[in-house]
Short mmCIF file of C-alpha atoms in Angstrom, two decimals:
data_model
loop_
_atom_site.label_atom_id
_atom_site.label_comp_id
_atom_site.label_asym_id
_atom_site.label_seq_id
_atom_site.Cartn_x
_atom_site.Cartn_y
_atom_site.Cartn_z
CA MET A 1 0.17 -0.02 0.01
CA SER A 2 1.51 3.79 -1.32
CA ILE A 3 2.09 6.18 1.98
CA GLN A 4 -0.59 8.29 -0.53
CA SER A 5 -3.08 5.63 0.10
CA ILE A 6 -2.61 5.21 3.95
CA LEU A 7 -2.64 8.98 4.32
CA LYS A 8 -5.80 8.84 2.72
CA ILE A 9 -7.46 6.62 5.36
CA ALA A 10 -5.96 8.16 7.84
CA VAL A 11 -7.74 11.26 7.36
CA LEU A 12 -11.22 9.52 6.83
CA SER A 13 -10.91 7.55 10.36
CA VAL A 14 -10.67 11.16 11.41
CA VAL A 15 -13.54 12.21 9.89
CA LEU A 16 -16.37 9.54 10.25
CA CYS A 17 -14.70 9.31 14.14
CA SER A 18 -14.98 13.02 14.93
CA CYS A 19 -18.66 12.64 12.53
CA LYS A 20 -19.58 9.89 14.73
CA SER A 21 -18.23 11.65 18.14
CA LYS A 22 -20.25 14.63 17.43
CA LYS A 23 -23.05 15.78 20.08
CA GLU A 24 -26.71 15.54 17.84
CA PRO A 25 -28.17 18.55 18.79
CA VAL A 26 -31.41 17.94 22.16
CA GLN A 27 -35.08 18.21 20.65
CA PRO A 28 -36.21 19.56 23.98
CA ASN A 29 -39.49 19.45 25.05
CA ILE A 30 -42.75 21.21 24.88
CA ILE A 31 -45.19 22.05 27.30
CA TYR A 32 -47.98 24.30 26.53
CA ILE A 33 -50.17 26.01 29.05
CA LEU A 34 -53.32 27.33 28.05
CA ALA A 35 -55.65 29.68 30.42
CA ASP A 36 -58.48 30.20 30.11
CA ASP A 37 -59.97 33.54 30.19
CA LEU A 38 -57.15 34.72 32.15
CA GLY A 39 -55.97 38.09 31.85
CA TYR A 40 -52.56 40.33 31.38
CA GLY A 41 -53.44 41.81 35.01
CA ASP A 42 -54.07 38.35 37.01
CA VAL A 43 -50.65 37.35 35.87
CA SER A 44 -48.23 39.54 39.02
CA SER A 45 -44.94 40.10 36.89
CA TYR A 46 -47.27 41.55 34.46
CA ASN A 47 -49.44 43.70 36.60
CA GLU A 48 -47.14 45.73 39.75
CA ASN A 49 -51.16 46.85 41.45
CA SER A 50 -52.05 43.00 41.11
CA LYS A 51 -53.99 41.56 43.81
CA ILE A 52 -53.12 37.86 43.42
CA LYS A 53 -49.56 36.89 43.93
CA THR A 54 -49.00 34.22 41.28
CA GLN A 55 -46.01 33.19 42.02
CA TYR A 56 -45.29 29.55 40.09
CA ILE A 57 -46.67 31.57 36.93
CA ASP A 58 -43.83 34.55 38.44
CA ASN A 59 -41.11 31.93 38.36
CA LEU A 60 -41.94 30.99 34.94
CA ALA A 61 -41.17 34.46 33.32
CA SER A 62 -37.92 34.93 36.28
CA GLU A 63 -35.80 32.34 34.39
CA GLY A 64 -37.17 33.22 30.79
CA VAL A 65 -39.31 35.88 28.68
CA MET A 66 -41.59 37.20 29.28
CA PHE A 67 -42.76 39.25 26.50
CA THR A 68 -44.85 42.16 26.94
CA ASP A 69 -46.81 43.02 24.02
CA ALA A 70 -48.06 38.69 23.19
CA HIS A 71 -51.94 38.41 21.70
CA THR A 72 -54.26 35.44 20.79
CA SER A 73 -55.58 35.96 17.42
CA SER A 74 -59.09 35.91 18.80
CA SER A 75 -60.59 37.59 21.68
CA VAL A 76 -62.41 34.04 22.22
CA CYS A 77 -61.95 30.87 22.96
CA THR A 78 -62.72 28.19 19.41
CA PRO A 79 -60.81 30.46 17.06
CA THR A 80 -57.92 30.66 19.55
CA ARG A 81 -57.54 27.11 20.05
CA TYR A 82 -57.44 26.66 16.21
CA GLY A 83 -55.48 29.40 15.51
CA VAL A 84 -52.87 27.60 18.45
CA LEU A 85 -52.70 24.75 16.90
CA THR A 86 -52.76 24.52 13.04
CA GLY A 87 -50.97 28.13 12.91
CA ARG A 88 -53.78 29.95 10.81
CA TYR A 89 -55.81 32.88 11.43
CA ASN A 90 -59.42 31.40 12.78
CA TRP A 91 -60.88 33.98 10.64
CA ARG A 92 -60.43 31.88 7.54
CA THR A 93 -61.97 29.05 8.71
CA THR A 94 -65.66 29.18 8.14
CA LEU A 95 -65.90 29.72 11.70
CA LYS A 96 -66.74 33.66 11.11
CA LYS A 97 -67.52 34.94 15.09
CA GLY A 98 -68.30 33.57 18.20
CA VAL A 99 -67.41 30.13 19.45
CA LEU A 100 -68.62 26.67 19.54
CA SER A 101 -70.73 24.70 21.39
CA GLY A 102 -69.76 20.75 23.00
CA TYR A 103 -71.48 18.97 20.38
CA SER A 104 -70.45 20.84 17.60
CA LYS A 105 -68.54 18.93 14.88
CA SER A 106 -64.37 19.12 14.53
CA LEU A 107 -62.93 22.81 13.14
CA ILE A 108 -60.32 21.44 11.86
CA GLN A 109 -60.40 19.49 8.87
CA GLN A 110 -59.05 16.30 8.73
CA GLU A 111 -56.26 17.35 5.23
CA GLU A 112 -55.09 20.48 7.93
CA THR A 113 -51.58 19.50 9.10
CA THR A 114 -51.52 20.36 12.64
CA VAL A 115 -48.14 21.98 15.68
CA ALA A 116 -49.29 18.10 16.94
CA ASP A 117 -48.35 16.46 13.79
CA PHE A 118 -45.94 18.14 12.48
CA LEU A 119 -44.02 17.54 16.44
CA ASN A 120 -44.91 13.60 16.41
CA GLU A 121 -43.90 13.29 11.94
CA ASN A 122 -40.25 14.27 13.50
CA GLY A 123 -39.55 11.66 16.68
CA TYR A 124 -42.64 13.54 19.62
CA ALA A 125 -44.84 11.94 21.95
CA THR A 126 -47.22 13.89 21.72
CA ALA A 127 -50.94 14.55 24.33
CA TYR A 128 -53.17 16.56 24.70
CA ILE A 129 -54.91 16.89 27.89
CA GLY A 130 -58.09 19.11 28.99
CA LYS A 131 -60.73 21.59 27.39
CA TRP A 132 -60.66 20.99 23.76
CA HIS A 133 -63.34 23.17 22.41
CA LEU A 134 -63.11 22.82 18.82
CA GLY A 135 -64.92 20.09 17.85
CA TRP A 136 -65.35 16.41 17.47
CA ASP A 137 -67.65 14.34 15.74
CA TRP A 138 -69.83 12.33 18.46
CA ALA A 139 -72.08 9.19 17.10
CA LEU A 140 -75.17 11.69 16.54
CA GLU A 141 -78.55 9.24 16.96
CA ASN A 142 -81.08 12.72 15.64
CA THR A 143 -79.86 16.40 15.74
CA ASP A 144 -82.58 18.38 17.58
CA SER A 145 -84.77 21.92 15.89
CA LEU A 146 -81.03 23.42 17.15
CA ASP A 147 -78.17 23.56 14.95
CA ILE A 148 -75.35 21.11 17.01
CA ASP A 149 -73.58 24.31 17.09
CA HIS A 150 -75.79 26.58 18.94
CA LEU A 151 -74.88 26.74 22.84
CA LYS A 152 -78.82 25.38 23.48
CA ALA A 153 -78.66 22.64 21.70
CA ARG A 154 -79.43 18.90 23.23
CA PRO A 155 -78.72 15.79 20.20
CA ALA A 156 -78.99 12.31 21.83
CA VAL A 157 -75.01 10.63 21.39
CA ASP A 158 -74.15 7.51 21.34
CA TYR A 159 -71.79 7.34 24.27
CA THR A 160 -70.70 3.68 23.89
CA ILE A 161 -69.20 4.74 19.89
CA PRO A 162 -65.72 6.22 19.47
CA VAL A 163 -65.84 10.40 17.84
CA LYS A 164 -64.59 10.68 15.34
CA ASN A 165 -61.93 14.21 13.58
CA GLY A 166 -60.84 14.62 17.13
CA PRO A 167 -57.41 15.34 18.91
CA ASN A 168 -56.07 11.59 18.30
CA THR A 169 -56.94 12.78 14.37
CA HIS A 170 -54.86 15.16 14.73
CA GLY A 171 -51.30 14.22 15.53
CA PHE A 172 -52.19 13.18 19.46
CA ASP A 173 -50.63 9.66 20.54
CA TYR A 174 -52.70 10.41 23.52
CA SER A 175 -55.31 12.64 24.65
CA TYR A 176 -57.91 12.84 27.48
CA GLY A 177 -59.83 15.41 27.96
CA PHE A 178 -63.56 17.14 27.53
CA CYS A 179 -65.26 18.54 23.61
CA GLY A 180 -66.97 21.85 24.22
CA SER A 181 -66.50 24.73 27.79
CA LEU A 182 -66.68 23.34 31.39
CA ASP A 183 -70.37 24.48 30.87
CA MET A 184 -71.10 23.14 28.15
CA PRO A 185 -72.57 20.00 27.99
CA PRO A 186 -72.60 17.09 27.55
CA TYR A 187 -70.23 16.81 30.81
CA VAL A 188 -67.92 13.19 30.08
CA TRP A 189 -63.65 12.76 30.55
CA VAL A 190 -62.97 11.42 26.60
CA GLU A 191 -59.63 9.19 25.89
CA ASN A 192 -58.80 8.80 23.14
CA GLY A 193 -62.42 8.87 21.42
CA MET A 194 -63.62 6.67 23.30
CA PRO A 195 -65.75 7.98 26.40
CA THR A 196 -64.83 6.44 30.03
CA ARG A 197 -68.61 6.81 31.20
CA VAL A 198 -71.66 6.83 29.43
CA PRO A 199 -73.26 9.84 31.19
CA THR A 200 -76.53 9.06 33.43
CA ASP A 201 -76.86 11.78 35.20
CA THR A 202 -78.04 15.59 34.39
CA THR A 203 -76.44 18.44 35.82
CA LYS A 204 -76.74 22.27 36.21
CA GLY A 205 -74.60 24.24 37.66
CA LYS A 206 -74.86 26.66 40.43
CA LYS A 207 -76.10 30.25 40.00
CA GLY A 208 -73.68 33.76 39.33
CA GLN A 209 -69.75 32.61 39.10
CA ALA A 210 -70.62 28.81 39.77
CA THR A 211 -72.97 28.00 36.68
CA TRP A 212 -72.62 25.59 34.38
CA ARG A 213 -75.71 24.76 31.35
CA LYS A 214 -77.29 21.54 32.50
CA GLY A 215 -76.11 18.46 30.56
CA PRO A 216 -75.76 14.97 30.51
CA THR A 217 -72.61 13.85 33.57
CA SER A 218 -71.27 10.81 33.65
CA LYS A 219 -70.32 9.01 36.52
CA ASP A 220 -66.84 10.38 36.74
CA PHE A 221 -67.35 14.01 35.78
CA SER A 222 -66.91 16.14 38.36
CA HIS A 223 -66.32 19.78 37.09
CA GLU A 224 -65.51 20.72 40.97
CA GLU A 225 -61.95 17.97 40.42
CA ALA A 226 -61.94 18.87 36.94
CA LEU A 227 -58.80 20.63 37.06
CA PRO A 228 -57.22 19.03 39.69
CA GLU A 229 -58.01 15.99 37.75
CA ILE A 230 -55.93 17.92 34.28
CA THR A 231 -52.87 18.45 36.23
CA GLU A 232 -52.90 14.32 37.74
CA ARG A 233 -53.17 13.06 34.16
CA THR A 234 -50.19 15.81 32.61
CA VAL A 235 -47.78 14.85 35.70
CA ASN A 236 -48.28 11.52 35.12
CA PHE A 237 -47.38 11.37 31.48
CA ILE A 238 -44.60 13.50 32.02
CA ALA A 239 -44.00 10.83 34.48
CA GLU A 240 -44.22 8.60 32.35
CA ASN A 241 -42.11 10.27 29.08
CA ALA A 242 -39.71 11.21 31.08
CA ASN A 243 -36.50 9.04 30.65
CA LYS A 244 -37.78 7.42 27.02
CA ASP A 245 -35.66 8.27 23.87
CA LYS A 246 -37.96 10.27 22.56
CA PRO A 247 -38.62 13.92 23.14
CA PHE A 248 -42.41 14.87 24.35
CA PHE A 249 -44.98 17.91 23.24
CA ILE A 250 -47.95 18.18 26.04
CA TYR A 251 -50.86 20.46 24.55
CA MET A 252 -53.19 21.48 27.87
CA PRO A 253 -55.89 23.82 27.71
CA LEU A 254 -57.49 24.59 31.12
CA PRO A 255 -60.48 25.40 31.39
CA ALA A 256 -60.06 27.68 34.50
CA PRO A 257 -60.61 30.38 35.36
CA HIS A 258 -63.72 30.31 32.84
CA THR A 259 -66.57 29.53 34.26
CA PRO A 260 -67.70 27.37 36.18
CA ILE A 261 -65.93 29.90 38.48
CA LEU A 262 -64.49 26.55 40.77
CA PRO A 263 -62.22 26.91 43.45
CA THR A 264 -61.47 23.74 45.46
CA LYS A 265 -61.79 23.86 49.18
CA GLU A 266 -58.22 24.78 49.71
CA PHE A 267 -58.25 27.97 47.43
CA GLN A 268 -61.61 28.76 48.74
CA GLY A 269 -60.26 32.61 49.99
CA LYS A 270 -56.69 32.06 49.12
CA SER A 271 -57.19 35.06 47.41
CA GLY A 272 -58.41 37.17 50.09
CA LEU A 273 -60.64 39.71 47.20
CA ASP A 274 -63.76 37.84 48.34
CA ASN A 275 -64.15 36.41 45.79
CA PRO A 276 -63.69 32.71 43.66
CA TYR A 277 -62.40 33.97 40.85
CA GLY A 278 -59.33 35.48 42.73
CA ASP A 279 -59.19 31.88 44.81
CA PHE A 280 -59.13 30.57 40.69
CA VAL A 281 -56.84 32.35 39.27
CA LEU A 282 -54.09 30.47 42.10
CA MET A 283 -55.35 27.59 41.08
CA VAL A 284 -54.15 28.26 37.53
CA ASP A 285 -50.90 29.33 39.15
CA TRP A 286 -50.65 26.35 41.91
CA VAL A 287 -50.86 23.79 37.82
CA VAL A 288 -48.28 25.69 36.82
CA GLY A 289 -46.27 24.89 40.16
CA GLU A 290 -47.04 20.92 39.84
CA VAL A 291 -46.30 20.79 36.80
CA THR A 292 -42.65 22.61 37.12
CA LYS A 293 -42.42 20.55 40.06
CA ALA A 294 -43.18 17.08 38.03
CA LEU A 295 -39.76 18.18 35.37
CA GLU A 296 -37.82 19.25 38.06
CA GLN A 297 -38.17 15.71 39.97
CA ASN A 298 -37.94 13.57 36.91
CA GLY A 299 -34.77 15.49 35.98
CA ILE A 300 -35.88 16.88 32.98
CA SER A 301 -36.25 20.51 33.77
CA GLU A 302 -33.21 21.83 31.78
CA ASN A 303 -34.45 19.74 28.59
CA THR A 304 -38.13 21.15 28.41
CA LEU A 305 -39.48 24.39 26.70
CA ILE A 306 -42.39 25.95 28.88
CA VAL A 307 -44.98 27.96 26.56
CA PHE A 308 -47.67 29.55 29.10
CA THR A 309 -50.45 31.53 28.05
CA SER A 310 -54.16 32.42 27.86
CA ASP A 311 -56.73 32.06 25.25
CA ASN A 312 -57.82 35.83 25.57
CA GLY A 313 -58.75 38.25 27.98
CA CYS A 314 -60.40 37.95 31.62
CA SER A 315 -64.00 37.68 31.44
CA PRO A 316 -67.01 39.70 33.01
CA ALA A 317 -68.09 37.35 34.92
CA ALA A 318 -64.54 37.73 37.11
CA ASN A 319 -67.20 41.13 38.66
CA TYR A 320 -64.52 43.31 37.06
CA LYS A 321 -66.71 46.46 39.46
CA GLN A 322 -66.35 44.28 42.38
CA LEU A 323 -62.55 43.33 41.47
CA LYS A 324 -61.67 47.03 40.66
CA ALA A 325 -63.57 48.13 44.67
CA LYS A 326 -60.48 45.33 46.08
CA GLY A 327 -57.94 46.98 43.63
CA HIS A 328 -57.01 44.13 41.05
CA ASN A 329 -58.01 45.04 36.66
CA PRO A 330 -57.49 42.04 35.21
CA SER A 331 -57.01 44.09 32.18
CA TYR A 332 -54.41 45.85 34.02
CA VAL A 333 -54.18 48.99 32.33
CA PHE A 334 -56.15 48.07 28.90
CA ARG A 335 -59.36 48.76 27.71
CA GLY A 336 -61.98 46.34 27.46
CA PHE A 337 -62.36 42.25 28.41
CA LYS A 338 -62.51 38.61 26.77
CA SER A 339 -64.42 39.01 23.56
CA ASP A 340 -63.63 42.89 22.10
CA ILE A 341 -60.82 44.30 19.55
CA TYR A 342 -59.80 46.49 22.29
CA GLU A 343 -56.41 45.52 24.28
CA GLY A 344 -58.13 44.16 27.24
CA GLY A 345 -59.70 41.27 24.52
CA HIS A 346 -55.97 39.55 23.59
CA ARG A 347 -53.83 41.44 24.46
CA VAL A 348 -51.82 38.21 27.25
CA PRO A 349 -49.75 37.03 29.26
CA TYR A 350 -47.02 35.15 27.57
CA ILE A 351 -44.24 33.12 28.84
CA MET A 352 -41.37 30.64 27.07
CA SER A 353 -39.29 29.15 29.40
CA TRP A 354 -36.18 26.35 29.19
CA LYS A 355 -34.27 26.64 32.12
CA GLY A 356 -30.68 26.93 31.39
CA THR A 357 -30.85 27.87 27.35
CA ILE A 358 -33.16 30.96 27.54
CA GLU A 359 -31.67 33.62 29.05
CA PRO A 360 -34.16 35.58 31.81
CA THR A 361 -35.56 38.95 30.29
CA LYS A 362 -38.86 40.90 28.41
CA SER A 363 -39.48 41.45 24.97
CA ASP A 364 -41.46 44.14 23.58
CA GLN A 365 -41.57 41.47 20.42
CA LEU A 366 -44.67 41.29 19.03
CA VAL A 367 -46.52 37.97 18.88
CA CYS A 368 -49.20 36.35 18.33
CA THR A 369 -50.83 32.70 19.61
CA THR A 370 -50.18 31.35 15.56
CA ASP A 371 -46.78 31.22 16.23
CA LEU A 372 -46.56 28.29 18.08
CA PHE A 373 -45.86 26.02 15.23
CA ALA A 374 -43.40 28.20 12.98
CA THR A 375 -41.32 28.53 16.79
CA VAL A 376 -41.63 25.08 17.12
CA ALA A 377 -40.11 23.80 13.81
CA ASP A 378 -37.86 26.99 14.11
CA LEU A 379 -36.38 25.59 17.23
CA ILE A 380 -35.67 21.98 15.67
CA GLY A 381 -35.02 22.92 12.16
CA VAL A 382 -37.72 21.20 10.59
CA ASP A 383 -39.34 22.95 7.94
CA TYR A 384 -42.71 22.60 7.16
CA ALA A 385 -44.68 23.12 3.76
CA ASP A 386 -45.70 26.07 2.63
CA ASP A 387 -49.42 25.54 2.67
CA VAL A 388 -48.99 24.84 6.34
CA ALA A 389 -49.03 27.07 9.45
CA VAL A 390 -49.92 30.00 6.86
CA ASP A 391 -50.14 33.29 9.71
CA SER A 392 -47.20 31.64 11.98
CA TYR A 393 -44.24 33.89 13.00
CA SER A 394 -41.22 32.48 14.45
CA HIS A 395 -40.35 34.41 17.61
CA LEU A 396 -37.89 33.01 18.17
CA ALA A 397 -35.11 35.49 17.54
CA ALA A 398 -36.44 37.58 20.94
CA THR A 399 -34.62 34.78 23.05
CA ASN A 400 -30.41 34.08 23.19
CA ILE A 401 -31.82 31.15 20.68
CA LYS A 402 -29.87 31.72 17.75
CA SER A 403 -32.69 31.98 14.70
CA GLN A 404 -32.78 33.30 10.72
CA LYS A 405 -36.44 32.96 11.12
CA PRO A 406 -38.45 37.04 10.03
CA LEU A 407 -40.37 38.78 13.22
CA ARG A 408 -43.52 39.15 12.94
CA LYS A 409 -44.10 42.59 12.57
CA SER A 410 -47.60 42.87 11.59
CA ILE A 411 -50.92 41.08 13.50
CA VAL A 412 -54.63 40.77 12.69
CA HIS A 413 -57.26 41.02 15.55
CA HIS A 414 -60.39 39.63 15.40
CA SER A 415 -62.81 39.72 17.78
CA VAL A 416 -66.54 37.31 19.14
CA ASP A 417 -68.94 39.35 16.80
CA GLY A 418 -66.06 38.97 13.78
CA GLU A 419 -65.12 42.24 14.21
CA PHE A 420 -61.39 43.39 12.68
CA ALA A 421 -58.44 45.14 13.64
CA TYR A 422 -54.70 45.39 12.11
CA ARG A 423 -51.58 46.59 14.50
CA LYS A 424 -48.61 47.43 12.71
CA GLY A 425 -46.07 49.29 14.23
CA ASP A 426 -47.15 51.97 16.71
CA TYR A 427 -50.89 51.79 15.41
CA LYS A 428 -53.47 49.42 15.46
CA VAL A 429 -57.18 50.80 13.28
CA ASN A 430 -60.09 49.33 14.61
CA PHE A 431 -62.48 48.66 11.59
CA CYS A 432 -65.70 48.44 13.40
CA PHE A 433 -67.14 50.80 15.86
CA GLY A 434 -66.94 50.30 19.64
CA SER A 435 -65.78 47.26 20.72
CA GLY A 436 -66.28 44.27 18.69
CA GLY A 437 -67.36 42.80 21.28
CA TRP A 438 -69.80 42.91 25.06
CA SER A 439 -68.41 45.98 26.91
CA TYR A 440 -69.64 49.32 25.92
CA PRO A 441 -70.34 50.36 23.72
CA SER A 442 -71.44 47.12 21.64
CA LYS A 443 -73.41 46.51 18.81
CA ASN A 444 -76.34 46.56 21.04
CA VAL A 445 -76.49 50.36 21.94
CA LYS A 446 -79.57 52.43 20.91
CA LYS A 447 -79.54 53.72 17.92
CA ALA A 448 -78.42 57.52 18.90
CA ILE A 449 -76.12 56.43 19.81
CA LEU A 450 -74.90 54.37 17.64
CA ASP A 451 -75.24 56.74 14.96
CA THR A 452 -72.44 59.36 16.75
CA LEU A 453 -70.05 57.19 16.86
CA PRO A 454 -66.95 56.42 14.31
CA LYS A 455 -67.40 53.56 11.85
CA VAL A 456 -63.21 53.04 12.91
CA GLN A 457 -61.36 53.80 15.12
CA LEU A 458 -57.32 54.28 14.83
CA TYR A 459 -55.36 54.47 18.27
CA ASN A 460 -51.85 54.45 18.96
CA VAL A 461 -50.88 52.20 21.60
CA LYS A 462 -47.36 52.76 22.37
CA VAL A 463 -48.76 56.26 23.78
CA ASP A 464 -52.40 55.23 24.89
CA MET A 465 -52.73 51.80 26.14
CA ALA A 466 -56.61 51.75 26.73
CA GLU A 467 -57.69 52.94 24.16
CA GLN A 468 -58.79 56.52 24.53
CA ASN A 469 -57.73 59.34 21.95
CA ASN A 470 -58.92 57.50 18.88
CA LEU A 471 -57.04 59.29 16.05
CA GLN A 472 -59.67 58.53 13.05
CA ALA A 473 -59.43 62.26 11.54
CA GLU A 474 -56.20 63.05 12.10
CA PHE A 475 -54.83 60.18 10.02
CA PRO A 476 -56.55 58.73 6.91
CA GLU A 477 -53.55 57.41 5.37
CA VAL A 478 -52.54 55.43 8.64
CA ILE A 479 -56.18 53.84 7.90
CA ALA A 480 -55.91 53.63 3.95
CA GLU A 481 -52.82 52.12 4.01
CA TYR A 482 -53.86 49.66 7.19
CA ARG A 483 -57.16 49.17 5.65
CA THR A 484 -55.19 47.75 2.32
CA ASP A 485 -52.65 45.59 4.27
CA LEU A 486 -55.28 43.67 6.06
CA LEU A 487 -57.42 43.09 2.49
CA GLN A 488 -54.31 42.21 1.27
CA ILE A 489 -53.91 39.43 3.80
CA ILE A 490 -57.27 38.32 4.12
CA ASN A 491 -57.02 37.25 0.14
CA ASN A 492 -54.31 36.19 -0.52
CA GLY A 493 -54.86 33.01 1.87
CA ARG A 494 -51.41 33.69 4.25
CA SER A 495 -49.83 36.50 6.21
CA THR A 496 -46.15 34.49 5.54
CA GLU A 497 -44.26 34.51 2.35
CA GLY A 498 -45.87 31.78 -0.03
CA GLU A 499 -48.19 31.24 -2.70
CA LYS A 500 -51.50 32.23 -2.23
CA GLN A 501 -53.71 29.69 -0.84
CA LYS A 502 -57.44 29.64 -0.26
CA ASN A 503 -60.02 30.35 2.73
CA ASP A 504 -62.48 28.42 3.39
CA ALA A 505 -65.70 29.06 1.55
CA VAL A 506 -68.86 30.63 3.27
CA GLU A 507 -71.78 32.02 1.43
CA ASP A 508 -71.90 35.45 3.68
CA TRP A 509 -69.11 37.01 6.00
CA PRO A 510 -70.79 40.68 6.42
CA GLN A 511 -68.02 41.37 8.88
CA LEU A 512 -65.70 42.51 5.31
CA GLU A 513 -67.88 45.05 4.35
CA HIS A 514 -67.11 47.04 7.62
CA ILE A 515 -63.22 47.12 6.29
CA LYS A 516 -63.93 48.44 2.92
#
């Protein structure tokens, strides 16, 4: 053998050895905790005047990135959940306003790719545990005179037959939860597509904050114990998957502090606000503590990314008047609450924590809940198809984790009535009169008042976070520019770069007229 051949073999051996010894990048576990109707001002690290001390959420914030300009894609439940899982604005679906019921068919189409599908295809074990509220296909025996999407619908269901087009269809290896909100029947746990019990009881919640709608309830379903049940299941999943070869993704949508507001005995009166809402918020904080403790106990806290946020602003069911009398404002300095196009409807706490990897900081980067998909794809270094996650931007670059992906520059807001707002830079245009939701002025105001309201609102939300000074008469050119931008985003079927896509077809979309 020649000296040249020996040298080539030696060089090749060094290269091969170095390749084998090179450590592959670690894919972190990912836990996405989605609170339900938790206000920006309910988290003490976000509100210097908060009367509720959220110690475990604050701990997350102190160990990671605390985003101060994060928003839900809608100011109500169902639409935001759709955007979280698909990376697509909710108003591109057939659901142009409102929410689904506990009997609704799946809003996510079978061919759609969810973030769970994506992570599952890239080696993750995936689990959904909690409140779904995206519809799934019950085995309906017959329907009543009302549409099944109506909150008063009570169709007959065969609970001995598995549901279809649910979480397991959309990328989750394991699923455990209920279909609607905790105040929407049927009250039945469904595990991996199968109801755990056939409901034989009928229950109805007490009046006021503890209310839930009358409906079929299974023996193993307790409204008061729903949050502890979800927490226990999540902690068990963490323990069972902590030391396996696969990383895991847990989507944990909580039913709290949404109605029925039902803090368990050990939390009753704990907030000192004489309002069970404050106590229920402390239960949400306890959930975060249980999850983080489980990570510590299983030795994986330094290999787990936690995202904590809420699905919209606080609900008026919290009793704002009473809370404000105690010095606590769930909406912080923002105008409005759940349902509204105003900031209080959709600006939410948003924390990303990865112990030992993400450096503690605050960020004013604009973030939307549709951004989960692009962010985790950026994190694990895998691209996805052009027609997937069309409204999702990675915000990884806002942390100290390297990224070459562009950050979000603008965002589309959406209210319960299906009204639009568009934010870019410091300005935000609300393409509707009033709140677009439940706060005053709403669509229910008297015509004499309605006729006096401007049909469009322009606010500089950097200096006027409370949206008190409508600048629409002073800067018509900003409104014109934003109208053009918004219509382009709507008509292109996407807000990201790529091939034009289609919105789901509907016969009538009246809210578009308010933009034009």
